Short mmCIF file of C-alpha atoms in Angstrom, two decimals:
data_model
loop_
_atom_site.label_atom_id
_atom_site.label_comp_id
_atom_site.label_asym_id
_atom_site.label_seq_id
_atom_site.Cartn_x
_atom_site.Cartn_y
_atom_site.Cartn_z
CA MET A 1 6.85 19.34 109.55
CA HIS A 2 9.34 17.02 107.76
CA LYS A 3 6.58 15.11 105.07
CA LYS A 4 6.14 18.67 103.37
CA PRO A 5 9.61 18.54 101.74
CA GLN A 6 8.91 14.68 100.91
CA LYS A 7 6.09 16.18 99.03
CA ARG A 8 7.18 18.45 96.92
CA LYS A 9 10.16 16.16 96.38
CA ASP A 10 7.57 13.80 94.84
CA HIS A 11 5.90 16.82 92.99
CA GLN A 12 9.20 17.41 91.37
CA ARG A 13 9.54 13.90 90.31
CA LEU A 14 6.21 13.68 88.65
CA ARG A 15 6.80 17.03 86.73
CA ALA A 16 10.57 15.33 86.07
CA ASP A 17 8.66 12.41 84.20
CA SER A 18 6.09 14.57 83.11
CA GLY A 19 8.64 16.26 80.49
CA HIS A 20 10.09 12.79 80.22
CA HIS A 21 7.10 11.28 79.16
CA ARG A 22 6.51 14.41 76.75
CA ARG A 23 9.42 14.30 75.28
CA ILE A 24 9.44 10.66 74.08
CA LEU A 25 6.12 11.24 72.75
CA ALA A 26 7.19 14.02 70.61
CA VAL A 27 10.10 11.95 69.34
CA MET A 28 7.80 9.29 68.75
CA ALA A 29 5.50 11.69 66.88
CA LEU A 30 8.51 13.17 64.84
CA LEU A 31 9.44 9.32 64.04
CA GLY A 32 5.21 8.55 63.08
CA VAL A 33 6.09 11.39 60.67
CA LEU A 34 9.40 11.19 58.98
CA ALA A 35 7.66 7.39 58.28
CA PHE A 36 4.89 8.94 56.95
CA VAL A 37 7.39 11.08 54.81
CA PRO A 38 7.89 8.54 52.31
CA ILE A 39 4.16 6.82 52.07
CA ALA A 40 3.07 9.80 51.60
CA ALA A 41 5.38 11.11 48.90
CA GLN A 42 4.61 7.53 47.09
CA LEU A 43 1.20 8.32 47.06
CA VAL A 44 1.52 12.22 45.58
CA GLY A 45 3.36 10.19 43.32
CA LEU A 46 0.66 7.89 42.02
CA MET A 47 -2.39 10.07 42.49
CA VAL A 48 -0.40 12.64 40.56
CA GLY A 49 2.39 12.52 38.92
CA ALA A 50 1.42 8.52 37.81
CA PHE A 51 -2.32 10.04 37.25
CA ASP A 52 -2.64 9.66 33.93
CA TYR A 53 -1.26 6.34 33.09
CA TYR A 54 -3.22 4.76 36.02
CA SER A 55 -6.26 6.40 34.80
CA ARG A 56 -5.66 4.63 31.11
CA LYS A 57 -4.92 1.34 32.55
CA ALA A 58 -8.16 1.48 34.91
CA LEU A 59 -10.12 2.49 31.75
CA ARG A 60 -8.61 -0.16 29.79
CA ASN A 61 -9.74 -3.18 32.68
CA GLN A 62 -12.97 -1.53 32.86
CA THR A 63 -14.07 -0.83 29.25
CA ARG A 64 -14.16 -2.70 26.26
CA THR A 65 -13.78 -0.68 22.24
CA THR A 66 -14.79 -2.88 18.97
CA THR A 67 -13.71 -1.37 15.98
CA VAL A 68 -16.37 -0.52 13.56
CA THR A 69 -14.57 -0.41 10.11
CA ALA A 70 -14.93 3.14 7.76
CA ASP A 71 -16.20 2.73 4.61
CA ARG A 72 -14.44 3.64 2.15
CA GLY A 73 -14.62 6.29 -0.57
CA THR A 74 -15.65 5.59 -4.04
CA ILE A 75 -12.80 6.03 -6.97
CA TYR A 76 -14.89 7.46 -10.18
CA ASP A 77 -13.74 7.51 -14.09
CA ARG A 78 -13.02 10.57 -15.76
CA ASN A 79 -16.63 10.13 -17.10
CA MET A 80 -18.16 9.03 -13.03
CA ASN A 81 -18.37 5.86 -13.52
CA ILE A 82 -17.96 4.02 -10.44
CA LEU A 83 -14.32 1.85 -10.56
CA ALA A 84 -14.85 0.92 -6.97
CA CYS A 85 -16.56 1.01 -3.95
CA SER A 86 -17.51 0.17 -0.25
CA LYS A 87 -20.47 -2.84 0.38
CA SER A 88 -21.54 -3.43 3.54
CA VAL A 89 -20.45 -6.68 5.38
CA GLU A 90 -20.25 -8.41 8.45
CA ASN A 91 -18.22 -10.40 10.44
CA VAL A 92 -18.28 -13.45 12.64
CA TYR A 93 -17.29 -13.06 16.23
CA LEU A 94 -17.00 -15.92 18.93
CA ASP A 95 -16.97 -14.56 23.19
CA PRO A 96 -15.40 -17.84 24.29
CA HIS A 97 -16.26 -16.48 28.27
CA GLU A 98 -19.26 -15.37 27.06
CA LEU A 99 -20.19 -18.86 26.29
CA LYS A 100 -18.65 -20.36 28.98
CA GLN A 101 -20.63 -17.96 31.08
CA SER A 102 -23.91 -19.31 29.55
CA LYS A 103 -23.27 -22.97 29.53
CA ALA A 104 -23.67 -23.13 26.36
CA ASP A 105 -23.20 -26.77 23.67
CA ILE A 106 -20.30 -25.79 22.16
CA PRO A 107 -20.22 -28.82 19.95
CA ALA A 108 -23.87 -28.16 19.21
CA ILE A 109 -22.73 -24.50 17.84
CA ALA A 110 -19.56 -25.65 16.13
CA GLU A 111 -21.47 -28.02 14.33
CA LYS A 112 -24.12 -25.62 12.93
CA LEU A 113 -21.78 -23.02 12.25
CA GLY A 114 -19.40 -25.11 10.15
CA GLN A 115 -22.45 -25.70 8.19
CA ILE A 116 -24.17 -22.17 7.92
CA LEU A 117 -20.28 -20.99 7.29
CA ASP A 118 -18.38 -24.31 5.75
CA LEU A 119 -15.84 -24.47 7.33
CA ASN A 120 -14.57 -27.15 10.16
CA PRO A 121 -16.69 -27.63 13.20
CA LYS A 122 -13.65 -28.83 15.06
CA TRP A 123 -11.39 -25.44 14.66
CA ILE A 124 -14.35 -23.93 15.50
CA GLU A 125 -14.52 -25.42 19.14
CA LYS A 126 -11.08 -24.36 19.30
CA GLN A 127 -11.71 -21.26 18.66
CA ALA A 128 -14.49 -21.03 21.50
CA ALA A 129 -12.16 -22.91 24.01
CA ASP A 130 -9.74 -19.99 24.11
CA ILE A 131 -11.24 -18.57 27.33
CA LYS A 132 -8.46 -15.92 27.51
CA MET A 133 -10.10 -14.05 24.85
CA ARG A 134 -12.93 -12.13 24.28
CA TYR A 135 -12.94 -11.72 20.57
CA LYS A 136 -12.74 -14.75 18.53
CA GLN A 137 -13.10 -14.35 14.45
CA VAL A 138 -14.28 -17.55 13.23
CA ALA A 139 -15.67 -16.00 9.41
CA ALA A 140 -14.94 -12.18 7.75
CA ARG A 141 -17.00 -10.14 5.44
CA ILE A 142 -19.69 -12.66 4.87
CA SER A 143 -22.60 -12.17 2.68
CA GLU A 144 -25.88 -11.09 3.47
CA GLU A 145 -27.69 -14.05 2.88
CA THR A 146 -25.57 -16.02 5.47
CA ALA A 147 -25.62 -13.28 7.94
CA THR A 148 -29.47 -13.67 7.88
CA GLN A 149 -28.86 -17.22 8.63
CA ILE A 150 -26.81 -17.07 11.67
CA ARG A 151 -29.20 -14.00 13.50
CA ALA A 152 -32.19 -16.74 12.79
CA TYR A 153 -29.76 -19.16 14.22
CA ILE A 154 -29.17 -17.25 17.13
CA ASN A 155 -32.87 -16.15 17.91
CA GLU A 156 -34.12 -19.79 17.52
CA SER A 157 -31.41 -21.02 20.04
CA GLY A 158 -31.44 -17.91 22.63
CA ILE A 159 -27.72 -18.26 22.05
CA SER A 160 -25.23 -16.02 23.83
CA GLY A 161 -21.56 -15.46 22.78
CA ILE A 162 -22.62 -15.43 18.78
CA HIS A 163 -22.01 -11.76 17.76
CA LEU A 164 -22.11 -10.17 14.16
CA GLU A 165 -20.39 -6.80 13.35
CA PRO A 166 -20.75 -4.68 10.21
CA ASN A 167 -17.68 -4.62 7.90
CA SER A 168 -16.76 -2.90 5.04
CA GLN A 169 -15.81 -4.56 1.51
CA ARG A 170 -14.45 -3.61 -1.47
CA TYR A 171 -16.25 -3.82 -4.33
CA TYR A 172 -14.70 -3.69 -8.37
CA PRO A 173 -17.38 -3.32 -11.10
CA PHE A 174 -15.58 -3.84 -13.57
CA GLY A 175 -13.53 -6.71 -12.23
CA SER A 176 -10.23 -6.63 -13.89
CA LEU A 177 -9.99 -4.08 -15.96
CA ALA A 178 -7.24 -1.39 -15.37
CA ALA A 179 -6.36 -3.53 -12.27
CA GLN A 180 -2.63 -2.80 -11.40
CA VAL A 181 -3.88 0.70 -11.43
CA ILE A 182 -6.63 0.50 -9.47
CA GLY A 183 -4.97 -1.65 -6.98
CA PHE A 184 -6.78 -3.16 -3.91
CA THR A 185 -7.60 -3.55 -0.32
CA ASN A 186 -6.36 -6.24 2.08
CA ALA A 187 -7.54 -7.97 4.78
CA SER A 188 -7.51 -4.70 7.00
CA ASN A 189 -9.43 -2.75 4.38
CA THR A 190 -6.00 -0.71 3.64
CA GLY A 191 -5.31 0.07 0.43
CA SER A 192 -2.63 -2.35 -1.40
CA GLU A 193 -0.93 -1.54 -5.16
CA GLY A 194 -1.84 1.32 -7.65
CA VAL A 195 -4.75 4.39 -6.78
CA GLU A 196 -5.37 2.24 -3.75
CA ALA A 197 -2.51 2.67 -2.08
CA ALA A 198 -1.50 5.97 -3.57
CA TYR A 199 -4.71 7.99 -1.97
CA ASN A 200 -5.04 5.56 0.84
CA SER A 201 -5.12 8.67 3.25
CA PHE A 202 -7.68 10.74 1.26
CA LEU A 203 -9.84 6.83 0.58
CA GLU A 204 -9.75 5.63 4.33
CA GLY A 205 -11.97 7.40 6.53
CA THR A 206 -12.14 7.19 10.26
CA ALA A 207 -12.81 4.20 12.22
CA GLY A 208 -15.90 4.12 14.67
CA LYS A 209 -15.71 2.32 18.05
CA VAL A 210 -18.51 1.24 20.14
CA ILE A 211 -17.20 1.48 23.76
CA THR A 212 -18.18 -0.59 27.18
CA THR A 213 -18.31 -0.80 30.42
CA LYS A 214 -17.16 -4.86 31.79
CA GLY A 215 -17.32 -6.40 34.58
CA ASN A 216 -15.52 -9.51 36.51
CA ASN A 217 -14.54 -12.24 33.72
CA GLU A 218 -14.95 -9.79 31.40
CA MET A 219 -18.76 -9.84 31.41
CA ASP A 220 -21.07 -7.26 30.12
CA MET A 221 -21.66 -4.99 33.61
CA PRO A 222 -25.78 -4.58 34.01
CA PHE A 223 -27.00 -0.82 33.75
CA SER A 224 -23.23 -0.32 31.79
CA TYR A 225 -22.21 2.20 30.21
CA GLU A 226 -22.09 2.71 26.37
CA LYS A 227 -20.44 5.18 24.00
CA TYR A 228 -20.84 4.92 20.19
CA VAL A 229 -18.42 7.01 17.93
CA SER A 230 -19.35 7.00 15.13
CA SER A 231 -17.36 5.94 11.13
CA GLN A 232 -16.20 8.57 8.78
CA LYS A 233 -16.73 7.63 5.34
CA GLY A 234 -13.62 8.25 3.55
CA ASP A 235 -13.46 11.29 0.66
CA SER A 236 -13.56 9.91 -2.47
CA LEU A 237 -11.88 9.99 -6.07
CA ILE A 238 -12.09 11.14 -9.49
CA LEU A 239 -9.66 10.05 -12.05
CA THR A 240 -8.13 10.94 -15.76
CA LEU A 241 -8.77 6.90 -16.73
CA ASP A 242 -11.17 6.25 -19.30
CA THR A 243 -12.82 3.05 -18.82
CA THR A 244 -13.78 3.00 -22.64
CA VAL A 245 -9.81 3.87 -23.88
CA GLN A 246 -9.19 1.16 -20.97
CA ALA A 247 -11.08 -1.52 -22.76
CA CYS A 248 -9.81 -0.88 -26.15
CA LEU A 249 -6.58 -0.67 -25.31
CA GLU A 250 -6.41 -4.13 -23.35
CA LYS A 251 -8.91 -5.64 -25.77
CA GLN A 252 -5.91 -4.31 -28.89
CA MET A 253 -3.00 -5.73 -26.41
CA LYS A 254 -4.73 -8.99 -25.85
CA ALA A 255 -5.09 -8.85 -29.59
CA ALA A 256 -1.42 -8.55 -30.47
CA ILE A 257 -0.58 -10.92 -28.41
CA ALA A 258 -2.46 -13.27 -29.80
CA ARG A 259 -1.47 -12.56 -33.13
CA TYR A 260 2.30 -12.35 -32.44
CA ASP A 261 2.60 -15.00 -29.81
CA VAL A 262 3.86 -12.82 -26.81
CA GLN A 263 5.57 -14.62 -24.43
CA ASN A 264 6.26 -12.41 -21.55
CA GLY A 265 2.53 -10.17 -21.28
CA ALA A 266 2.16 -6.67 -22.61
CA PHE A 267 1.97 -3.18 -21.25
CA GLY A 268 0.68 0.34 -22.72
CA LEU A 269 -0.56 3.58 -21.95
CA VAL A 270 -2.61 6.24 -23.66
CA MET A 271 -1.26 9.74 -22.32
CA ASN A 272 -2.43 12.74 -23.08
CA VAL A 273 1.19 14.84 -23.89
CA ASN A 274 -0.19 18.06 -22.83
CA THR A 275 -1.26 17.75 -19.18
CA GLY A 276 -0.13 14.48 -18.50
CA GLU A 277 -3.10 12.92 -17.70
CA ILE A 278 -3.35 9.31 -18.03
CA LEU A 279 -6.54 7.97 -19.36
CA ALA A 280 -5.40 4.56 -19.75
CA MET A 281 -2.46 2.28 -18.70
CA ALA A 282 -2.77 -1.92 -18.53
CA THR A 283 -0.67 -4.37 -17.91
CA LEU A 284 -1.05 -8.20 -19.55
CA GLY A 285 -1.95 -10.74 -17.86
CA ASN A 286 -3.78 -9.49 -15.31
CA TYR A 287 -6.13 -10.34 -11.99
CA ASP A 288 -9.36 -9.23 -10.67
CA PRO A 289 -8.78 -6.94 -7.90
CA ASN A 290 -11.99 -8.81 -6.14
CA HIS A 291 -10.08 -11.69 -5.84
CA TYR A 292 -6.49 -10.43 -5.54
CA LEU A 293 -5.32 -13.09 -3.75
CA GLU A 294 -6.27 -15.79 -6.51
CA ILE A 295 -3.48 -16.53 -9.16
CA ALA A 296 -5.19 -15.56 -12.52
CA ASP A 297 -2.20 -16.87 -15.08
CA PRO A 298 -4.00 -20.26 -15.68
CA GLN A 299 0.09 -21.40 -15.81
CA ALA A 300 1.23 -20.22 -12.76
CA LEU A 301 -2.09 -22.00 -10.88
CA ALA A 302 -1.32 -25.01 -12.85
CA GLU A 303 2.29 -24.88 -11.14
CA THR A 304 1.79 -24.30 -8.14
CA GLU A 305 -0.72 -26.85 -7.23
CA GLU A 306 1.34 -29.24 -8.73
CA LEU A 307 4.12 -27.70 -5.97
CA LYS A 308 0.46 -28.49 -3.17
CA LYS A 309 0.10 -31.89 -4.07
CA ALA A 310 4.08 -32.28 -4.51
CA TYR A 311 4.65 -31.94 -0.46
CA LEU A 312 1.02 -33.00 0.95
CA SER A 313 2.37 -36.45 -0.25
CA HIS A 314 4.82 -36.20 2.42
CA PRO A 315 3.97 -36.74 6.13
CA GLU A 316 2.93 -33.83 7.81
CA GLY A 317 5.66 -32.24 9.62
CA SER A 318 8.58 -34.07 7.97
CA GLU A 319 11.44 -32.34 6.48
CA ALA A 320 10.25 -33.40 3.05
CA TYR A 321 6.77 -31.45 3.72
CA GLN A 322 8.00 -28.32 5.57
CA ASN A 323 10.53 -27.65 2.19
CA GLY A 324 7.76 -28.73 -0.41
CA LEU A 325 5.89 -26.34 1.38
CA LYS A 326 7.75 -23.25 1.55
CA ALA A 327 8.84 -24.04 -2.22
CA TYR A 328 4.55 -23.77 -2.25
CA GLN A 329 4.05 -20.57 -0.39
CA GLU A 330 7.04 -19.03 -2.53
CA ALA A 331 6.22 -19.85 -6.08
CA VAL A 332 2.56 -18.60 -4.77
CA GLN A 333 3.65 -15.21 -3.28
CA ALA A 334 6.04 -14.55 -6.52
CA ALA A 335 3.02 -15.71 -8.64
CA ARG A 336 0.68 -12.78 -6.56
CA LEU A 337 3.34 -10.25 -7.11
CA LYS A 338 3.51 -10.95 -10.44
CA GLN A 339 -0.23 -10.12 -11.62
CA TRP A 340 -0.11 -7.49 -9.40
CA ARG A 341 3.21 -5.58 -11.05
CA ASN A 342 2.25 -1.92 -12.69
CA ARG A 343 4.65 -2.91 -15.73
CA VAL A 344 4.08 0.43 -17.08
CA LEU A 345 6.05 1.86 -14.33
CA SER A 346 7.95 -1.01 -12.35
CA ASP A 347 9.69 -2.51 -15.01
CA GLY A 348 12.85 -1.29 -17.18
CA TYR A 349 14.21 -2.23 -20.60
CA GLU A 350 15.77 -1.53 -23.16
CA PRO A 351 13.20 1.58 -25.27
CA GLY A 352 15.08 0.35 -29.13
CA SER A 353 14.25 2.78 -32.01
CA THR A 354 11.69 4.34 -30.10
CA PHE A 355 14.10 6.31 -28.33
CA LYS A 356 15.50 8.20 -31.43
CA ILE A 357 13.31 10.89 -30.81
CA PHE A 358 15.35 11.73 -28.23
CA THR A 359 18.47 11.05 -30.16
CA SER A 360 16.82 13.47 -32.81
CA THR A 361 15.63 16.33 -30.49
CA ALA A 362 19.46 16.35 -28.46
CA CYS A 363 21.03 17.11 -31.44
CA LEU A 364 18.77 19.38 -32.88
CA GLU A 365 18.45 21.07 -29.95
CA ALA A 366 22.39 20.98 -30.11
CA GLY A 367 22.90 22.19 -32.98
CA THR A 368 25.15 19.60 -34.52
CA VAL A 369 22.36 18.83 -37.14
CA SER A 370 20.42 19.86 -39.29
CA LEU A 371 17.15 18.97 -41.54
CA ALA A 372 19.14 19.12 -45.03
CA ASP A 373 22.38 17.27 -43.89
CA SER A 374 23.31 14.09 -45.84
CA PHE A 375 24.21 10.72 -44.94
CA PHE A 376 24.87 7.47 -46.55
CA CYS A 377 24.07 4.32 -44.75
CA PRO A 378 26.30 0.85 -46.65
CA GLY A 379 24.09 -1.22 -43.42
CA TYR A 380 26.71 -0.78 -40.72
CA TYR A 381 28.58 1.88 -39.21
CA THR A 382 32.40 1.03 -37.73
CA VAL A 383 33.05 2.43 -34.28
CA GLU A 384 36.67 1.84 -33.11
CA ASP A 385 36.68 -1.75 -33.77
CA ARG A 386 33.23 -2.76 -33.90
CA LYS A 387 30.87 -3.13 -37.04
CA ILE A 388 27.48 -2.30 -35.38
CA ARG A 389 24.71 -2.69 -38.07
CA CYS A 390 21.57 -1.44 -39.42
CA HIS A 391 18.15 -3.04 -39.71
CA LYS A 392 18.33 -3.02 -43.16
CA VAL A 393 21.26 -5.47 -44.54
CA GLY A 394 21.89 -3.61 -47.28
CA GLY A 395 21.76 -0.67 -46.13
CA HIS A 396 19.87 2.99 -47.39
CA GLY A 397 22.31 4.63 -48.92
CA SER A 398 22.40 8.05 -49.51
CA GLU A 399 19.62 9.70 -47.44
CA SER A 400 18.85 13.15 -45.39
CA PHE A 401 18.29 13.43 -41.85
CA VAL A 402 14.59 13.47 -41.85
CA GLU A 403 14.72 10.44 -44.09
CA GLY A 404 17.14 8.50 -41.61
CA VAL A 405 14.70 9.39 -38.74
CA GLN A 406 11.77 7.79 -41.06
CA ASN A 407 14.51 5.27 -42.11
CA SER A 408 14.74 4.44 -38.31
CA CYS A 409 18.55 4.23 -39.64
CA ASN A 410 21.14 2.75 -36.71
CA PRO A 411 24.09 4.59 -38.44
CA VAL A 412 22.31 7.95 -39.00
CA PHE A 413 21.83 7.89 -35.29
CA MET A 414 24.99 6.64 -34.11
CA ASN A 415 26.88 9.22 -36.47
CA ILE A 416 24.95 12.04 -35.39
CA GLY A 417 24.83 10.97 -31.60
CA LEU A 418 29.25 10.68 -31.93
CA GLU A 419 28.72 14.30 -32.99
CA LEU A 420 26.72 15.36 -29.73
CA GLY A 421 29.54 13.65 -27.70
CA THR A 422 29.26 12.04 -24.21
CA ASP A 423 28.64 15.16 -22.32
CA ARG A 424 25.84 16.79 -23.59
CA PHE A 425 24.29 13.56 -24.67
CA TYR A 426 23.60 13.40 -20.46
CA GLU A 427 23.27 16.79 -20.46
CA TYR A 428 20.09 16.74 -22.67
CA PHE A 429 19.69 13.08 -21.39
CA GLN A 430 18.65 14.58 -17.87
CA LYS A 431 17.00 17.81 -18.56
CA ILE A 432 14.35 15.96 -20.45
CA GLY A 433 14.24 14.04 -16.99
CA LEU A 434 15.38 10.99 -18.12
CA MET A 435 17.98 10.46 -15.18
CA LYS A 436 14.88 10.69 -12.39
CA LYS A 437 11.44 9.13 -11.73
CA THR A 438 8.50 10.95 -13.46
CA GLY A 439 6.74 11.33 -10.44
CA VAL A 440 3.75 9.44 -11.83
CA ASP A 441 1.34 9.38 -8.74
CA LEU A 442 1.11 5.33 -8.31
CA PRO A 443 3.65 3.06 -5.76
CA GLY A 444 6.27 1.14 -7.24
CA GLU A 445 8.14 3.63 -9.64
CA ALA A 446 11.21 2.29 -11.06
CA ALA A 447 13.98 4.33 -11.78
CA THR A 448 16.79 4.70 -14.73
CA ILE A 449 19.56 1.97 -15.53
CA THR A 450 22.56 3.35 -17.52
CA HIS A 451 26.34 3.44 -17.44
CA LYS A 452 28.25 6.04 -15.46
CA LYS A 453 29.08 8.88 -17.60
CA GLU A 454 32.55 8.28 -17.15
CA ASN A 455 32.78 4.50 -18.13
CA VAL A 456 31.08 5.34 -22.09
CA GLY A 457 33.12 4.89 -24.63
CA PRO A 458 32.33 5.76 -28.50
CA VAL A 459 30.73 1.86 -28.24
CA GLU A 460 28.62 2.08 -25.83
CA LEU A 461 27.06 6.08 -26.85
CA ALA A 462 27.04 4.53 -30.57
CA THR A 463 24.66 1.94 -29.05
CA MET A 464 23.06 4.23 -26.28
CA THR A 465 21.99 6.68 -29.67
CA PHE A 466 19.42 3.94 -31.15
CA GLY A 467 18.19 3.30 -27.50
CA LYS A 468 20.28 -0.02 -26.46
CA SER A 469 22.63 -1.14 -23.30
CA PHE A 470 20.15 0.95 -20.52
CA GLN A 471 17.53 0.90 -19.30
CA ILE A 472 14.00 3.10 -19.35
CA THR A 473 10.53 2.83 -18.23
CA PRO A 474 7.86 2.71 -20.49
CA MET A 475 6.25 5.67 -18.24
CA GLN A 476 9.30 7.54 -18.46
CA LEU A 477 9.76 6.94 -22.19
CA ALA A 478 5.61 8.19 -22.48
CA SER A 479 6.67 11.10 -20.58
CA MET A 480 10.36 12.19 -22.34
CA VAL A 481 8.02 12.28 -25.61
CA SER A 482 5.36 14.06 -24.12
CA SER A 483 8.03 16.66 -23.21
CA VAL A 484 9.31 16.73 -27.23
CA VAL A 485 6.55 17.05 -28.82
CA ASN A 486 4.59 19.52 -26.42
CA GLY A 487 6.83 22.61 -27.28
CA GLY A 488 8.92 21.90 -24.31
CA THR A 489 7.20 21.45 -21.09
CA ARG A 490 8.31 18.98 -18.76
CA VAL A 491 4.60 17.00 -17.54
CA THR A 492 3.54 14.76 -14.54
CA PRO A 493 1.63 11.49 -15.90
CA HIS A 494 -0.86 11.29 -13.10
CA PHE A 495 -4.71 9.90 -12.46
CA GLY A 496 -5.31 11.98 -9.83
CA VAL A 497 -8.21 15.20 -10.81
CA ARG A 498 -10.57 16.05 -7.40
CA VAL A 499 -11.19 14.84 -4.38
CA LEU A 500 -14.63 15.08 -3.16
CA ASN A 501 -16.13 14.91 0.49
CA GLU A 502 -19.32 12.17 1.06
CA ASP A 503 -21.67 15.17 -0.01
CA GLY A 504 -19.80 14.90 -3.89
CA GLU A 505 -18.53 18.42 -2.95
CA VAL A 506 -15.24 19.43 -4.32
CA LEU A 507 -12.85 19.20 -1.27
CA GLU A 508 -9.54 19.60 -3.35
CA THR A 509 -8.18 20.16 -6.86
CA LEU A 510 -4.66 17.96 -7.42
CA GLN A 511 -2.04 20.16 -8.82
CA PHE A 512 1.19 18.06 -10.43
CA GLU A 513 4.53 19.83 -11.41
CA LYS A 514 5.05 20.79 -14.42
CA GLU A 515 8.97 22.27 -16.36
CA LYS A 516 8.57 24.19 -18.99
CA ASN A 517 11.65 24.58 -21.99
CA VAL A 518 12.99 21.39 -21.10
CA ILE A 519 13.98 22.19 -24.86
CA SER A 520 12.89 24.85 -26.42
CA LYS A 521 9.49 25.57 -28.47
CA GLU A 522 11.53 25.36 -32.36
CA THR A 523 12.95 22.21 -32.01
CA SER A 524 9.80 21.14 -30.42
CA GLU A 525 8.00 22.35 -33.48
CA THR A 526 10.78 20.79 -35.93
CA MET A 527 9.66 17.21 -34.54
CA ARG A 528 6.17 17.46 -34.80
CA SER A 529 6.55 17.79 -38.68
CA ILE A 530 9.42 15.08 -38.49
#
């Protein structure tokens, strides 16, 4: 009778304990869920937020990409003569990982490749030992004959780890002809200098690539995936340049250098005054863009060789060696830059009497002189306290304005220039385009160097009338003269004509700015007659 209540109490205690356990389990489950939330959030972040980042990283770790250089477009002259084209060559590279895995005889390989490529075997051994790298280039742009020898060696010996990859090399059939105009491509096949640089975006094409999977130690995996993305050849370009006119210009310039013992080279151009098309442009001495790193000037080459001998005579690593090496490298770079420089558009100079064309034009346009005006030249002209002489010491005596131009008489030009005045002189100087670059489609064009207008007094203005005390480029002079004689239109000097695709179809006809009425047609006609 008394045990039943005891059982009831036990049952109640069991129910209480069970409820307590459930609460503990619930708390533990909640704590577990809370503990998992940061991990889950991190997983979501990695799998969703950082998906692109880790996908790219995995792709880099699991694939190898080899670039296939694109052939550049061809450059033609106006008569479709080839000025620059691309030819297929090959690079040689070693795969140190592959050589190690295949247990290749590195010294023997280095010796053989050294013989074929004319390289130091010890240097090749050093490249082959660099197992941190999968690609160690030992030779670039080798000839087809050399590539054949290396392939034969690979096939005969069964070596795994020596590779040949296709590349493209620029070739200039006319050698040094118009070298500063055409320019060259560097080791990366990118246009440097000249047309090659100016039109690189058209010419360079799109590089291709080979993508393969790689496994442990970066070795190619069996049954691996491979994808080939073909390169796209660059577009071709037709220029206004005429190789026949260019050859004639260079021939006559060389003759003039010899005849007059010119010490600082020469430059010249032939341009259509009505369109701005440049038929020829030359800077002597020039270089061969097929070997653009070689110093073409014999004197500069001899000087650099002397510097080389000097630093090599000292112990390697010594201060004298290091200083001599630096002097040699600077001299080599200076000589290269000088031969690559297109002086027609990069070098300012005092135009001298050729500038009298401008002074005549500005004064006729302003009406401060007429064809019938008379002058007297005693052989000099006094401006303030300065006696500025004419090239004819005894003077030209009485002469008309037209005769003054024909005689290139300095006193006549100083007289009419001072009458024109500084303000109007600078107004026409700017209007005809001499205060800015011509916009020629080549890199490296220089700007005018002249006095600020507020600093120009009577003496400065007098000397400026006959092309002294300021500098313009030959390109600017040619552009100015074109405007004077073509009816008053400022044309943009240029080489580009048309861009062609790989099939020879015209993609783009190049257009260049023109500005009409920089001087009147009447003044232009008068200047042509003079």
